Coordinates of C-alpha atoms in Angstrom, one line a residue:
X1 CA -12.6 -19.6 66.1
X2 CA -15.7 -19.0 68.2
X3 CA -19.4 -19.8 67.7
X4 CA -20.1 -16.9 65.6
X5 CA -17.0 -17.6 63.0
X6 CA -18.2 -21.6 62.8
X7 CA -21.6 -20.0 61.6
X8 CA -20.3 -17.9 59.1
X9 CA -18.3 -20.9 57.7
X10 CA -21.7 -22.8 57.3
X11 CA -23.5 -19.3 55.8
X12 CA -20.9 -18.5 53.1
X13 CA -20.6 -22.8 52.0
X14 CA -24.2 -22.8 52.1
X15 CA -24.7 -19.6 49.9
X16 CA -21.0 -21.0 47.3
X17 CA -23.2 -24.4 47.0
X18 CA -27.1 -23.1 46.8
X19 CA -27.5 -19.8 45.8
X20 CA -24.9 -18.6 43.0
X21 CA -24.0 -20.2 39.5
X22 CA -20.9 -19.0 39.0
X23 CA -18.3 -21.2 36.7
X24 CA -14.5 -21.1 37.7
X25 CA -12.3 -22.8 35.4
X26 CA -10.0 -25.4 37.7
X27 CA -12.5 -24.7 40.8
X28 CA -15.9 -26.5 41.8
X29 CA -17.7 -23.6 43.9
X30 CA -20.6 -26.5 45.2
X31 CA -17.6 -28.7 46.5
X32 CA -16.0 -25.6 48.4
X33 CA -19.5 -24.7 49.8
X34 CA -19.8 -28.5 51.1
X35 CA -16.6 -28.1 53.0
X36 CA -17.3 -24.7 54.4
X37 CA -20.5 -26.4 55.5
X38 CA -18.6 -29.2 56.8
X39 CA -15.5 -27.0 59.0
X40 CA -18.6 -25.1 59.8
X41 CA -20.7 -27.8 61.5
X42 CA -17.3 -29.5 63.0
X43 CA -16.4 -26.1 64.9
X44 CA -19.9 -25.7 65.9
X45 CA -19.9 -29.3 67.4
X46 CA -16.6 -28.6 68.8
X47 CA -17.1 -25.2 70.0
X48 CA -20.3 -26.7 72.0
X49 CA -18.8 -29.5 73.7
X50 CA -16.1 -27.5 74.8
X51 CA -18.7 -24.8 76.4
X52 CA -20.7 -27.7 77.7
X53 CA -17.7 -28.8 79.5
X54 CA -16.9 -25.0 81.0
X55 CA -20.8 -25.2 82.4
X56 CA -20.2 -27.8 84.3
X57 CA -20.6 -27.4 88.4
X58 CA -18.2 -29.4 90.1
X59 CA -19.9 -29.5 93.8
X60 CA -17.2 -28.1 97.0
X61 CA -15.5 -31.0 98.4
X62 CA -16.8 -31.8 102.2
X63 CA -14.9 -29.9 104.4
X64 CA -14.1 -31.7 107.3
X65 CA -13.6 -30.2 110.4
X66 CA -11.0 -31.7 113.3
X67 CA -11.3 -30.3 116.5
X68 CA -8.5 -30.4 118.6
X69 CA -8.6 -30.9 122.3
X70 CA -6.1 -28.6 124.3
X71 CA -4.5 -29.1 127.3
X72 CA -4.4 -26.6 129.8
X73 CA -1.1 -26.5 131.3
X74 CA -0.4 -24.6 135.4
X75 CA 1.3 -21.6 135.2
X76 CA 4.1 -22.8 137.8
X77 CA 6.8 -22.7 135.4
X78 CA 7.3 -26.3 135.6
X79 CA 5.2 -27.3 132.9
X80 CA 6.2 -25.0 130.1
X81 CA 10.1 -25.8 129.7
X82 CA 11.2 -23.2 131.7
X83 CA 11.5 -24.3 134.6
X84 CA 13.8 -27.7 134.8

């Protein structure tokens, strides 16, 4: 559930527990709005932290260079394993 979901969770509770009067036998419509609220604010809390987390740069590691000396060998065939 994204960002936009967790808001509409906190929209619908807010509108079951503020703005309607309705009577359900067996069913307390202010209690289910206070949990939609409730999930709502979780995922949003959630959902941000996560994001935070993403957003974070992690700087390159230092590269560290070795240069390696060569050797110049002679050509005389001696040198290279070929000529023993």
């Amino acid at each position: 559930m994204g960002l936009g979901g967790c808001i509409i969770l906190i929209a619908v509770g807010a509108i079951l527990t503020f703005a309607t009067d309705w009577d359900m036998q067996g069913v307390n419509l202010d209690l289910v709005g206070v949990i939609l609220m409730i999930v709502g604010l979780i995922g949003v809390t959630t959902f941000s932290s996560i994001a935070r987390r993403r957003r974070v740069l992690v700087p390159p590691a230092s590269t560290t260079v070795i240069e390696e000396e060569r050797h110049h060998r002679r050509g005389d065939g001696y040198s290279d394993g070929y000529g023993a």
